[in-house]
PDB file of C-alpha atoms in Angstrom:
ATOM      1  CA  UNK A 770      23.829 -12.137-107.133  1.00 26.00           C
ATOM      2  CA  UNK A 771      21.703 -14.795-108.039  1.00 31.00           C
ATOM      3  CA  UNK A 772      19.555 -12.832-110.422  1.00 35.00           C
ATOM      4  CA  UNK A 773      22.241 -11.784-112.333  1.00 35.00           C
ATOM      5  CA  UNK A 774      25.028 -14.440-112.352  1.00 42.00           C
ATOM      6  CA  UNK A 775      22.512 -17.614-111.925  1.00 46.00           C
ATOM      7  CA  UNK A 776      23.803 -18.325-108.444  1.00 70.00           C
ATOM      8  CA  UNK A 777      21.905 -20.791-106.212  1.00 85.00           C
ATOM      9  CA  UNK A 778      21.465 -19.011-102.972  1.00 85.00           C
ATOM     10  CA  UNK A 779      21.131 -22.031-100.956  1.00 84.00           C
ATOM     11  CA  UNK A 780      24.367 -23.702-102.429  1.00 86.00           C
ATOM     12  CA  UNK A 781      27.183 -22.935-100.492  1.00 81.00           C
ATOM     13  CA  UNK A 782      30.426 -22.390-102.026  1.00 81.00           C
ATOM     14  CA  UNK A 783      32.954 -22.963 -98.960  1.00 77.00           C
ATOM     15  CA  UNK A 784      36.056 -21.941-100.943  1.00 75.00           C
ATOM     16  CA  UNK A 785      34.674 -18.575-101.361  1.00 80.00           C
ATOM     17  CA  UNK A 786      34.034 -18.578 -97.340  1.00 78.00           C
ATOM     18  CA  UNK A 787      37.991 -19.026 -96.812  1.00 78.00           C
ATOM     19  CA  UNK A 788      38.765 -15.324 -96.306  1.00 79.00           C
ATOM     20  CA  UNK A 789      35.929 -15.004 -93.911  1.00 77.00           C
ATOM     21  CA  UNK A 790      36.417 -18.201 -91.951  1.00 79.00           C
ATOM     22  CA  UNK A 791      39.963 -17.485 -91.517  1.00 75.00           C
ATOM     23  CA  UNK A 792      38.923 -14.172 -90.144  1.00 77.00           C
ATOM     24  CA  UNK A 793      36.584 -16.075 -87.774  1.00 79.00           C
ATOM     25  CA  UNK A 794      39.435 -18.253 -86.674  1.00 74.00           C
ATOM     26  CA  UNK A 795      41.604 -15.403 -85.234  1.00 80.00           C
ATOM     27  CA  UNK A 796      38.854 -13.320 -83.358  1.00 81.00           C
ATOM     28  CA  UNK A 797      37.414 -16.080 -81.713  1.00 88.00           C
ATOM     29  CA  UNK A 798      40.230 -17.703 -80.574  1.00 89.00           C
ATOM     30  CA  UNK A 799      39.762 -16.573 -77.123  1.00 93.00           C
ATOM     31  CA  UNK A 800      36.755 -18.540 -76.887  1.00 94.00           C
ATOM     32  CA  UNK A 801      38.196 -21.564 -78.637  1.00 96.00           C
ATOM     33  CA  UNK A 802      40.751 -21.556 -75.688  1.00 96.00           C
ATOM     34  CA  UNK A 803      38.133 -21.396 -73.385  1.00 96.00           C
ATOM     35  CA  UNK A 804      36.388 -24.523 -74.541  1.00 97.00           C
ATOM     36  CA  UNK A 805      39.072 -26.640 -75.689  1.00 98.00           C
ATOM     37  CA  UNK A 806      40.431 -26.484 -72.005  1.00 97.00           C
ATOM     38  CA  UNK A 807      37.241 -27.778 -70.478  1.00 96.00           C
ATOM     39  CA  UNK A 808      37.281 -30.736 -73.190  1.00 98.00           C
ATOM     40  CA  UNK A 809      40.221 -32.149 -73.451  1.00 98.00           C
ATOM     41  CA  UNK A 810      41.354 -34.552 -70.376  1.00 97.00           C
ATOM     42  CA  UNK A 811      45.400 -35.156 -69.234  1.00 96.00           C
ATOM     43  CA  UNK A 812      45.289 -38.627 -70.851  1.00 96.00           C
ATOM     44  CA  UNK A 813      44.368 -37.617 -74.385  1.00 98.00           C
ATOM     45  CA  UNK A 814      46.171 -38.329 -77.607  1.00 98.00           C
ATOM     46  CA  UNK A 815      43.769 -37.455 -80.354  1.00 98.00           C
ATOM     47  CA  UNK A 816      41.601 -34.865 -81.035  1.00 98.00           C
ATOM     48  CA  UNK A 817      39.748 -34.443 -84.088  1.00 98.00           C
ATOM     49  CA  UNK A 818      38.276 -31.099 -85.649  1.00 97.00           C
ATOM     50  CA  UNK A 819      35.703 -31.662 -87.536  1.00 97.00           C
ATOM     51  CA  UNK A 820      34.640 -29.354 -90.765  1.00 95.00           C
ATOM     52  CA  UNK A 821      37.834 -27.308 -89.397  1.00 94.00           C
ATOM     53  CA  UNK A 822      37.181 -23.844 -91.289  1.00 92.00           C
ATOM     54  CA  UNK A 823      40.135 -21.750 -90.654  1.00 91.00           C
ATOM     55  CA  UNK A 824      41.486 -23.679 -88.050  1.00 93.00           C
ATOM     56  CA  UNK A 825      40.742 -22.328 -84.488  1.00 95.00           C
ATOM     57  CA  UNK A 826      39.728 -24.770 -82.209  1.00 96.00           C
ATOM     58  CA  UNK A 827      42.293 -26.959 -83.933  1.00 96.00           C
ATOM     59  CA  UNK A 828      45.137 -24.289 -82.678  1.00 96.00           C
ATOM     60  CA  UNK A 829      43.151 -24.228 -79.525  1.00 97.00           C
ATOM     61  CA  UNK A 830      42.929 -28.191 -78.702  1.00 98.00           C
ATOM     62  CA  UNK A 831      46.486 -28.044 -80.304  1.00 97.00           C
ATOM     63  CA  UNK A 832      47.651 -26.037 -77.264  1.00 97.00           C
ATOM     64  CA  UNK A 833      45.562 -27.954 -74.664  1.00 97.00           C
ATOM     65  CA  UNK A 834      46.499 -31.224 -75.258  1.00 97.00           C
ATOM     66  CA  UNK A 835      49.309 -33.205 -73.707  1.00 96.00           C
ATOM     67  CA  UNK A 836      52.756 -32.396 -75.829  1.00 93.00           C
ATOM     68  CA  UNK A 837      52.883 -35.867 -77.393  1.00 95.00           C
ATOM     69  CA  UNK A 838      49.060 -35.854 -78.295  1.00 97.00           C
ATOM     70  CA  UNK A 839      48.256 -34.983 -82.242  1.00 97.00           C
ATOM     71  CA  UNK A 840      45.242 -33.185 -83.679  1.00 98.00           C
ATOM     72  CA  UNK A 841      43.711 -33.842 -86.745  1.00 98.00           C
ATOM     73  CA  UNK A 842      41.983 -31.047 -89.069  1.00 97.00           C
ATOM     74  CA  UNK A 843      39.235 -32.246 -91.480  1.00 97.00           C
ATOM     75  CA  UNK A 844      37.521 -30.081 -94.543  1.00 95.00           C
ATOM     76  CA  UNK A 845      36.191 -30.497 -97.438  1.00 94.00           C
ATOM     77  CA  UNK A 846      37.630 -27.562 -99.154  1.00 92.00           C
ATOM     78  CA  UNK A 847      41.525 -27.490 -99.695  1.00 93.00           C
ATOM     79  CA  UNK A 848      41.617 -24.211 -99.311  1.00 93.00           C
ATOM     80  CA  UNK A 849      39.932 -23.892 -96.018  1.00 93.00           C
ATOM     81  CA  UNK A 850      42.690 -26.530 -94.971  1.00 95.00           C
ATOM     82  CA  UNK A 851      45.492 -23.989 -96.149  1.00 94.00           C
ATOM     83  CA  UNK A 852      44.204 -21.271 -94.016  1.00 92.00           C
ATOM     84  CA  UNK A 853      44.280 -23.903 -91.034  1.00 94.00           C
ATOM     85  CA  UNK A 854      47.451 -25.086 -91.931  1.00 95.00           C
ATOM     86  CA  UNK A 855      48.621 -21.109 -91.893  1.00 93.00           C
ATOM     87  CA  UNK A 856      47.328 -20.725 -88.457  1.00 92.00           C
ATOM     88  CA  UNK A 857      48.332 -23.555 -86.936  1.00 95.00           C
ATOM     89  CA  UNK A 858      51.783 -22.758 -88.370  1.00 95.00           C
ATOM     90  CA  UNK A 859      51.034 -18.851 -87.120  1.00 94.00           C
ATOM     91  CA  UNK A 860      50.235 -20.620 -83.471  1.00 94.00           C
ATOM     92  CA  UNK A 861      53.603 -22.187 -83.308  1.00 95.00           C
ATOM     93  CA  UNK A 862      52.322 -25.970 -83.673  1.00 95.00           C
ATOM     94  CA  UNK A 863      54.474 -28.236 -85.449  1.00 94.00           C
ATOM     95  CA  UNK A 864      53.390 -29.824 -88.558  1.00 93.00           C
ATOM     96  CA  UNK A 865      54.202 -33.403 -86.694  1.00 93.00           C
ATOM     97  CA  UNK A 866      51.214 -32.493 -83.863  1.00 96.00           C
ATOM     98  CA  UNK A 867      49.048 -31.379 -86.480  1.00 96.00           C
ATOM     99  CA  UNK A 868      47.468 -33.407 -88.760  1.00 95.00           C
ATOM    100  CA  UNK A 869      45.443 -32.576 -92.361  1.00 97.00           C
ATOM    101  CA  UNK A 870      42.682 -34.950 -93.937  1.00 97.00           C
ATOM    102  CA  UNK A 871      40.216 -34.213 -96.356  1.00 96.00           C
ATOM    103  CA  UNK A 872      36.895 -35.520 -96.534  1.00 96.00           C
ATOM    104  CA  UNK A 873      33.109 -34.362 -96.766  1.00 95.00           C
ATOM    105  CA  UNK A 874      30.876 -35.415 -93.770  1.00 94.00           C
ATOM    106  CA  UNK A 875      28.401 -35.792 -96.193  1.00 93.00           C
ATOM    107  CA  UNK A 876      30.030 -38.802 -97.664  1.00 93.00           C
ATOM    108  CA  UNK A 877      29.578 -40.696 -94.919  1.00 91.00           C
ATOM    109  CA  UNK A 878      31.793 -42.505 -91.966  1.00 94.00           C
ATOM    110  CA  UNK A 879      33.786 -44.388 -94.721  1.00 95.00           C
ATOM    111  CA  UNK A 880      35.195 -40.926 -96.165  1.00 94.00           C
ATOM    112  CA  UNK A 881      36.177 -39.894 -92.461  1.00 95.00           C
ATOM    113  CA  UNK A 882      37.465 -43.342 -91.243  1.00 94.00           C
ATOM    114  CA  UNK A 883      40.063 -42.908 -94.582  1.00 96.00           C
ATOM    115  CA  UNK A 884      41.871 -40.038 -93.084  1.00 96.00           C
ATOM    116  CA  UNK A 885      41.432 -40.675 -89.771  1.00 95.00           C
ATOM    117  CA  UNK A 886      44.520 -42.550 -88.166  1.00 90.00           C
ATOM    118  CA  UNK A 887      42.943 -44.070 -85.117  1.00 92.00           C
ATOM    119  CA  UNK A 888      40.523 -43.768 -81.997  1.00 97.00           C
ATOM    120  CA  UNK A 889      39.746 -40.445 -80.943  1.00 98.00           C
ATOM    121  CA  UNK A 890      39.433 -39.278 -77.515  1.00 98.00           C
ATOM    122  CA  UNK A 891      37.799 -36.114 -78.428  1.00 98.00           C
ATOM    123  CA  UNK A 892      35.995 -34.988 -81.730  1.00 98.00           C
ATOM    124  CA  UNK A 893      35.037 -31.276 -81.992  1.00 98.00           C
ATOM    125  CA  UNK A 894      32.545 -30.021 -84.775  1.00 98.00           C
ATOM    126  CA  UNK A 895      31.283 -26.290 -85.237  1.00 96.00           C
ATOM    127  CA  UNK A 896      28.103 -25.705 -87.445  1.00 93.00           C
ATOM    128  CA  UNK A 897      29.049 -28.346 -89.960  1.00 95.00           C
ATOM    129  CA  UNK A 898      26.640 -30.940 -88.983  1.00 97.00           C
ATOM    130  CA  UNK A 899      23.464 -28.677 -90.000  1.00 96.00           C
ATOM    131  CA  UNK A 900      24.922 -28.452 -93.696  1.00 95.00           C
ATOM    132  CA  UNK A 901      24.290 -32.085 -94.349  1.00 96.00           C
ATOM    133  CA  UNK A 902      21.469 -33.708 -95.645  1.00 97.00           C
ATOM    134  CA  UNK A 903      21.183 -36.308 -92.813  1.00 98.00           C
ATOM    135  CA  UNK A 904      22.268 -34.496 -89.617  1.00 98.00           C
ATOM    136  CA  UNK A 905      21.375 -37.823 -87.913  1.00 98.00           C
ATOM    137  CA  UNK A 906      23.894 -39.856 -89.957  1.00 97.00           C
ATOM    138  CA  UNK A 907      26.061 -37.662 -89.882  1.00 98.00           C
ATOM    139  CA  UNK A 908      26.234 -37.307 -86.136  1.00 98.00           C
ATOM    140  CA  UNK A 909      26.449 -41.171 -86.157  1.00 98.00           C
ATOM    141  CA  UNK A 910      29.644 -40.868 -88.084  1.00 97.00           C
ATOM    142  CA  UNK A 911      31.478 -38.376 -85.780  1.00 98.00           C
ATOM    143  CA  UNK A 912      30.070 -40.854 -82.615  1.00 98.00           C
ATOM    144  CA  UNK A 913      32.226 -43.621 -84.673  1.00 97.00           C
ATOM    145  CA  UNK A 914      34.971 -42.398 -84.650  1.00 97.00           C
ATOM    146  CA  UNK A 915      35.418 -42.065 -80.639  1.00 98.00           C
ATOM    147  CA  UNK A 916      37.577 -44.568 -78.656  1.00 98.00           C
ATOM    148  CA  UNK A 917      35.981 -45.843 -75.681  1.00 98.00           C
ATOM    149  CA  UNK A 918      35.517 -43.262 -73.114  1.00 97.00           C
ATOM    150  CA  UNK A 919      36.043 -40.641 -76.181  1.00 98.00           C
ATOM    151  CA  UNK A 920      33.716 -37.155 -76.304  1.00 98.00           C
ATOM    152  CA  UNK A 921      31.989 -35.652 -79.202  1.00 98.00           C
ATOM    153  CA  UNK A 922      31.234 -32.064 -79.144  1.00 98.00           C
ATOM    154  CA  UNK A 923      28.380 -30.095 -80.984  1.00 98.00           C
ATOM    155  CA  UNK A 924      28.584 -26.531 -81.074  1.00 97.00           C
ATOM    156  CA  UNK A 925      25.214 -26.280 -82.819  1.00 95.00           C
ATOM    157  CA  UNK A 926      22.555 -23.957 -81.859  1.00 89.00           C
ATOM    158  CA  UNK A 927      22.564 -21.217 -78.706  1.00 93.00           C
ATOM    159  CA  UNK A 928      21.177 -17.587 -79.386  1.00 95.00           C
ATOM    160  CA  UNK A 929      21.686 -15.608 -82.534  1.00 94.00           C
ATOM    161  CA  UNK A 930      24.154 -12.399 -82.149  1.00 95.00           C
ATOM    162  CA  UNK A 931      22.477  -9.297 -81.255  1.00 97.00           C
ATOM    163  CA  UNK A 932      24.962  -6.081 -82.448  1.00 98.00           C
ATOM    164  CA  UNK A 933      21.686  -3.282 -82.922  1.00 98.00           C
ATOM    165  CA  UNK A 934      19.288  -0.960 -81.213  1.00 98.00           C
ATOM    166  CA  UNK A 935      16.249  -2.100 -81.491  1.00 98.00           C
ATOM    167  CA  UNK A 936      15.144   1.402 -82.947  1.00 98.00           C
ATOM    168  CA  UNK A 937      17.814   2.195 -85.231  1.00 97.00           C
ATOM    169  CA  UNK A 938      16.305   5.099 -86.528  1.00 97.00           C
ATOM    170  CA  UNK A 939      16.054   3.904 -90.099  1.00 97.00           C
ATOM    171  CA  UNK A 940      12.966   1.973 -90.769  1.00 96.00           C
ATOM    172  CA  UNK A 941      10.656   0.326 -88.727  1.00 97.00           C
ATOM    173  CA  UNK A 942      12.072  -0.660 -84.916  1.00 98.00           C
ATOM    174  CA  UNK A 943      13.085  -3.918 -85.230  1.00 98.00           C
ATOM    175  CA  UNK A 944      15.518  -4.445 -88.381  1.00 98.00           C
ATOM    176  CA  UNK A 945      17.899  -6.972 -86.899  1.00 97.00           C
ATOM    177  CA  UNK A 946      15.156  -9.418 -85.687  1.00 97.00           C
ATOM    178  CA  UNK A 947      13.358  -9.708 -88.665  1.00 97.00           C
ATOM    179  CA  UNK A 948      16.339 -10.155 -90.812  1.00 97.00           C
ATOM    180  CA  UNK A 949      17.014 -13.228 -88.158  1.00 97.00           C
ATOM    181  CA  UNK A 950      13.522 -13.806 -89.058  1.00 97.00           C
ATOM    182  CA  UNK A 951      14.153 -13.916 -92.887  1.00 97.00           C
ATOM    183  CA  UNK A 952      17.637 -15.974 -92.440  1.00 96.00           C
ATOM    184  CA  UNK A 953      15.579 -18.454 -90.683  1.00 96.00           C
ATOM    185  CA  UNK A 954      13.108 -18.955 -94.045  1.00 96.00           C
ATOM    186  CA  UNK A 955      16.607 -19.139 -95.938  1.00 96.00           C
ATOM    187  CA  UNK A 956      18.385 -22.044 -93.685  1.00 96.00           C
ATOM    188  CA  UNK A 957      14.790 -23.706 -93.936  1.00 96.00           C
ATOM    189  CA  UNK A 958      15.097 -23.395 -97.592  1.00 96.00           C
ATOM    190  CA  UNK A 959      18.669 -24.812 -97.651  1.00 95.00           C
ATOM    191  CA  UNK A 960      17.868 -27.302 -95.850  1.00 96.00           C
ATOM    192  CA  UNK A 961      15.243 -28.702 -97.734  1.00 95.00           C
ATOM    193  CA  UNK A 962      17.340 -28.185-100.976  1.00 94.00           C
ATOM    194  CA  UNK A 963      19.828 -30.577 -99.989  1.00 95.00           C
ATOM    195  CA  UNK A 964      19.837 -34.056-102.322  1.00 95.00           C
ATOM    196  CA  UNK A 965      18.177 -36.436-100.050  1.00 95.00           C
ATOM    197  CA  UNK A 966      17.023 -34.123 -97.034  1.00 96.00           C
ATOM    198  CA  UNK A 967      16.205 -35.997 -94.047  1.00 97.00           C
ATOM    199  CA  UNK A 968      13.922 -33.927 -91.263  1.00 97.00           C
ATOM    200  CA  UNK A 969      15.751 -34.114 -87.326  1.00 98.00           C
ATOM    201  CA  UNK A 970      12.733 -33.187 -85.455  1.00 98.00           C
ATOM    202  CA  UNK A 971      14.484 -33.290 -81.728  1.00 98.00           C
ATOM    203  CA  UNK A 972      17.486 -31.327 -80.588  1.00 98.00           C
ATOM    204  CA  UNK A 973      21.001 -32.178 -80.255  1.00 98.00           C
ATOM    205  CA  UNK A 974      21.152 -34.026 -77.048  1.00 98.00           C
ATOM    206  CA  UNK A 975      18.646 -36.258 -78.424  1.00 98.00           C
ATOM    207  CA  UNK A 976      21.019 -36.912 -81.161  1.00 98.00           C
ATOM    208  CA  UNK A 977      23.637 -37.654 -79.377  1.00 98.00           C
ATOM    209  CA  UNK A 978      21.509 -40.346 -77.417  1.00 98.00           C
ATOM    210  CA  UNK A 979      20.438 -41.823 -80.582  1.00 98.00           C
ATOM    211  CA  UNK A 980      24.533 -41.921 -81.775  1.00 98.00           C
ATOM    212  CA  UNK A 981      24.308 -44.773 -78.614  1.00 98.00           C
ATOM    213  CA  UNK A 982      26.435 -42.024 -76.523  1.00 98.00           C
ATOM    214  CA  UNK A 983      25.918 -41.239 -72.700  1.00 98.00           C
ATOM    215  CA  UNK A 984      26.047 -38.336 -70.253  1.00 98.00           C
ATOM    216  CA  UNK A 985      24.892 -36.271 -72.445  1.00 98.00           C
ATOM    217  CA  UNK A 986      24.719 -32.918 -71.619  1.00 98.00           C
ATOM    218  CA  UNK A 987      25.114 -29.006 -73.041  1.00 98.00           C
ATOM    219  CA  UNK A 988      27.315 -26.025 -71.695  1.00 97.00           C
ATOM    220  CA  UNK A 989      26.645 -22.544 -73.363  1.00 97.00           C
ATOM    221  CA  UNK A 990      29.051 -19.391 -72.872  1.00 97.00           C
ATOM    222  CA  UNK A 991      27.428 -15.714 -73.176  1.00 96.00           C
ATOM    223  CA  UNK A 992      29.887 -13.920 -75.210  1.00 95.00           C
ATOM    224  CA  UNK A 993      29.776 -10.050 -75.260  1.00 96.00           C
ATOM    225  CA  UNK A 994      31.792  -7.281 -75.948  1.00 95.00           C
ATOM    226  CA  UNK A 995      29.692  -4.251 -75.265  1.00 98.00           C
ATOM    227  CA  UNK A 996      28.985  -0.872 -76.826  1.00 98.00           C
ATOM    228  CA  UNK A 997      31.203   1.625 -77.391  1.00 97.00           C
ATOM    229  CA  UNK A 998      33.046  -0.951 -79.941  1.00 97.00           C
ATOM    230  CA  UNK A 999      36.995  -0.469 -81.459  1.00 96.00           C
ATOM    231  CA  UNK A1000      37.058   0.420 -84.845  1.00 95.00           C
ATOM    232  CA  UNK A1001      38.052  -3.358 -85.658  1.00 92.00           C
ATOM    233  CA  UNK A1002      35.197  -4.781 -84.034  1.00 93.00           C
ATOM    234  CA  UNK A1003      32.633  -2.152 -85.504  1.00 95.00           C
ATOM    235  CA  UNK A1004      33.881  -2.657 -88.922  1.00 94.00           C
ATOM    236  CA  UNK A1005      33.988  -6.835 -88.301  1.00 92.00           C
ATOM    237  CA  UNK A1006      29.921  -6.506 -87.320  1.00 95.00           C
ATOM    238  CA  UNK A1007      29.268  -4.096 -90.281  1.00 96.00           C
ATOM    239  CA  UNK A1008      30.900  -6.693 -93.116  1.00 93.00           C
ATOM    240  CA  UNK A1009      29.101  -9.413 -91.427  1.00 93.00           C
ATOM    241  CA  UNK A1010      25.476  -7.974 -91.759  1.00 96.00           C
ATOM    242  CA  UNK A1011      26.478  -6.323 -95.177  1.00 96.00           C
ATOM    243  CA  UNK A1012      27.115 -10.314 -96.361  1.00 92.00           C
ATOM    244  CA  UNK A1013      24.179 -11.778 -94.412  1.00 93.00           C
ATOM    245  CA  UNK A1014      21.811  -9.093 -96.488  1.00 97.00           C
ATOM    246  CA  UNK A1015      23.310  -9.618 -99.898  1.00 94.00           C
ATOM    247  CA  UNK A1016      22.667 -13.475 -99.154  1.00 92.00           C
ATOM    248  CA  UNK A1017      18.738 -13.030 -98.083  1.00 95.00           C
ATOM    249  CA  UNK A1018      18.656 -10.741-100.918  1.00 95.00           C
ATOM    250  CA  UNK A1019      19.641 -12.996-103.558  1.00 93.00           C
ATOM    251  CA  UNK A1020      17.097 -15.378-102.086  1.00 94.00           C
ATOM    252  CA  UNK A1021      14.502 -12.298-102.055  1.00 95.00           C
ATOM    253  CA  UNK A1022      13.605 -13.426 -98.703  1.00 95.00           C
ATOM    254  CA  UNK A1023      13.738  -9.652 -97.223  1.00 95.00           C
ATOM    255  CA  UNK A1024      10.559  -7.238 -96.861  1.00 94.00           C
ATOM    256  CA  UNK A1025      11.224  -4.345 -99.473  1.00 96.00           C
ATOM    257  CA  UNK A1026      10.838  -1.540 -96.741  1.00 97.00           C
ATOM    258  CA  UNK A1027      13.783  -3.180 -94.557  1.00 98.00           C
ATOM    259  CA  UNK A1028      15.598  -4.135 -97.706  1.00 97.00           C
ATOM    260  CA  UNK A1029      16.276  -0.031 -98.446  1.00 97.00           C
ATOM    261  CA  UNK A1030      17.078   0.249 -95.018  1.00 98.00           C
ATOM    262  CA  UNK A1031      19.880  -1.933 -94.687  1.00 98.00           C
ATOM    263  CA  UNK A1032      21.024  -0.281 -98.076  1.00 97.00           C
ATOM    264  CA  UNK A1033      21.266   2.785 -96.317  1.00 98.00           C
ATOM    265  CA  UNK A1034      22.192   1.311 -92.953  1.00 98.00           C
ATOM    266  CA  UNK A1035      25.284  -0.342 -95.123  1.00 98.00           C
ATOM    267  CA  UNK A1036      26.595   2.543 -97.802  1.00 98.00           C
ATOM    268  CA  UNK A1037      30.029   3.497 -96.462  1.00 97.00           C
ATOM    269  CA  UNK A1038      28.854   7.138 -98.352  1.00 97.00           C
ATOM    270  CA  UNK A1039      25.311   7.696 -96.256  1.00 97.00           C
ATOM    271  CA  UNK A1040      24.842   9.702 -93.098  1.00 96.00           C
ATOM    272  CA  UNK A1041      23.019   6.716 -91.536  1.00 97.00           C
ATOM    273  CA  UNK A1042      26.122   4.279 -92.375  1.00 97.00           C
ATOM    274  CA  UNK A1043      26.162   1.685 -89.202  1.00 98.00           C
ATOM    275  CA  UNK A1044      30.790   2.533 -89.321  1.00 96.00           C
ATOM    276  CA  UNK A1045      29.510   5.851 -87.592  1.00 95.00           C
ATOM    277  CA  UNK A1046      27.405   4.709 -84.534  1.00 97.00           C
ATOM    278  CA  UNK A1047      28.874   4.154 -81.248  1.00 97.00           C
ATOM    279  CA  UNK A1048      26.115   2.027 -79.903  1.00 98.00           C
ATOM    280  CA  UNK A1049      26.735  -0.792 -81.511  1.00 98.00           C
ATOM    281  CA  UNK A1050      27.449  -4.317 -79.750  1.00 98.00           C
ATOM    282  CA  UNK A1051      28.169  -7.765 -80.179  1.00 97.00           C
ATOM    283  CA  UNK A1052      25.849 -10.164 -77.910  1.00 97.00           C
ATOM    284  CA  UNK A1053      25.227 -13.626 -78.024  1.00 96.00           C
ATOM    285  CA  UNK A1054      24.997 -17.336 -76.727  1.00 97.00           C
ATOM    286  CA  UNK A1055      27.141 -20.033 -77.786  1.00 96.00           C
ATOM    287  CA  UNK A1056      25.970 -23.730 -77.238  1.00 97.00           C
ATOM    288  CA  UNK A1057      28.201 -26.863 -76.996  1.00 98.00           C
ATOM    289  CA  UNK A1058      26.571 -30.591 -76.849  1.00 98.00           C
ATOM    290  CA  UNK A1059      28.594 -33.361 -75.762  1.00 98.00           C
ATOM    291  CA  UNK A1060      28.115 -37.177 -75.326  1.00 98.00           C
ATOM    292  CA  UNK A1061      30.650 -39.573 -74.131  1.00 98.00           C
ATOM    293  CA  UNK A1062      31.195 -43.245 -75.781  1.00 98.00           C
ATOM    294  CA  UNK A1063      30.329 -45.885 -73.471  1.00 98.00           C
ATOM    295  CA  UNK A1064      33.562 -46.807 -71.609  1.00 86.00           C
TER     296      UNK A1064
END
């Protein structure tokens, strides 16, 4: 897209991610569940989702928290926080448990503390913190907002999803790790794009000790759904590549020999089409990072 509309390919446009983070929301919602239940505590009243998306873990801390607690649902984008609205509403939460704000981490703890109501006990964020410039500051901000006693929770890093042979008979062996490969030039590129890029050369955890947190530690959950794949599924993991190679081709990232055959891999009209195999899969390893606020 970029060489013909004058696109920036490391810009992100999150209102044109609604559809797809929506979409995210619903089939991961299982997972959601799973973690919100080993985060929030009996005594809880607020829980804060950070850089919301569509909504999920909201709906999910939503339904683990005490009746009378609230959540709160930040995002940038307003229409990112229609889709959550729409699924929290779809989830059966009430608008008064369920709370809206907008503001842009990247603004800084001022933006956040102006639509935050109080304290949290519990601030959730999901691959939000790696989109701005400072990740540092930025993970300072979220630490802020905790009452005492309060977790924050990272979901940041883990181990890319695996869905292909590793021969997949188009191409040389290998396809799906070098387009990780190439994805990994294009988030260093993004990165370094951002207005006033700061490097974070240490890991979450370390972050999280710098925020002036404690008991910091991570819990990661293998999530797989195995080969042979419903239709839903297969088509799901054949959209997601098909948008992953458009973006590393705008940035021209891609080797020109695996570039033609993910074109063939992803044409809905070619024998070779990935909507025909039966071996695909869905593997990978999800990482959460929480610190507590000294008590």
């Amino acid at each position: 897209m970029s060489e013909h509309d004058g696109t920036d390919p490391y810009v992100i446009d999150w209102a044109d991610w609604t559809e797809r983070l929506s979409a995210s929301a619903r089939d991961e919602a299982g997972w959601y569940r799973q973690v919100a239940k080993e985060l929030v505590r009996p005594g809880d009243g607020l829980a804060i989702d950070v850089g919301c998306g569509g909504g999920g873990m909201a709906v999910a801390l939503a339904e683990a928290l005490p009746d009378e607690a609230r959540v709160l649902a930040i995002d940038s984008s307003e229409e990112l926080l229609a889709e959550a609205r729409a699924n929290l509403t779809a989830a059966g939460i009430p608008a008064d448990r369920a709370q809206l704000g907008r503001a842009d981490l990247e603004d800084g703890p001022d933006a956040l503390r102006a639509v935050v109501p109080g304290a949290a006990d519990l601030v959730w964020e999901s691959a939000a913190v790696h989109h701005v410039a400072d990740q540092q500051a930025a993970v300072d901000a979220l630490a802020g907002l905790l009452a005492p006693g309060g977790r924050l929770a990272l979901a940041e890093d883990g181990l890319s999803r695996r869905c292909l042979p590793w021969d997949i008979g188009v191409g040389e062996p290998g396809l799906e790790v070098r387009l990780e490969a190439a994805n990994d030039v294009w988030f260093r590129r993004m990165r370094r794009a951002l207005p006033g890029w700061v490097p974070m050369p240490y890991g979450w955890t370390a972050a999280l000790d710098r925020a002036g947190l404690v008991e910091v530690g991570t819990r990661t959950w293998l999530l797989e759904k195995p080969a042979p794949l419903p239709d839903e599924d297969r088509t799901s993991i054949v959209d997601r590549l098909g948008r992953w190679v458009e973006r590393l081709t705008e940035a021209e990232v891609l080797p020109e020999a695996d570039l033609r055959a993910w074109e063939r891999l992803l044409d809905p009209d070619a024998e070779e089409w990935l909507g025909h195999r039966d071996d695909l899969y869905s593997l990978q390893a999800r990482s959460v990072h929480v610190g507590h606020a000294p008590g």
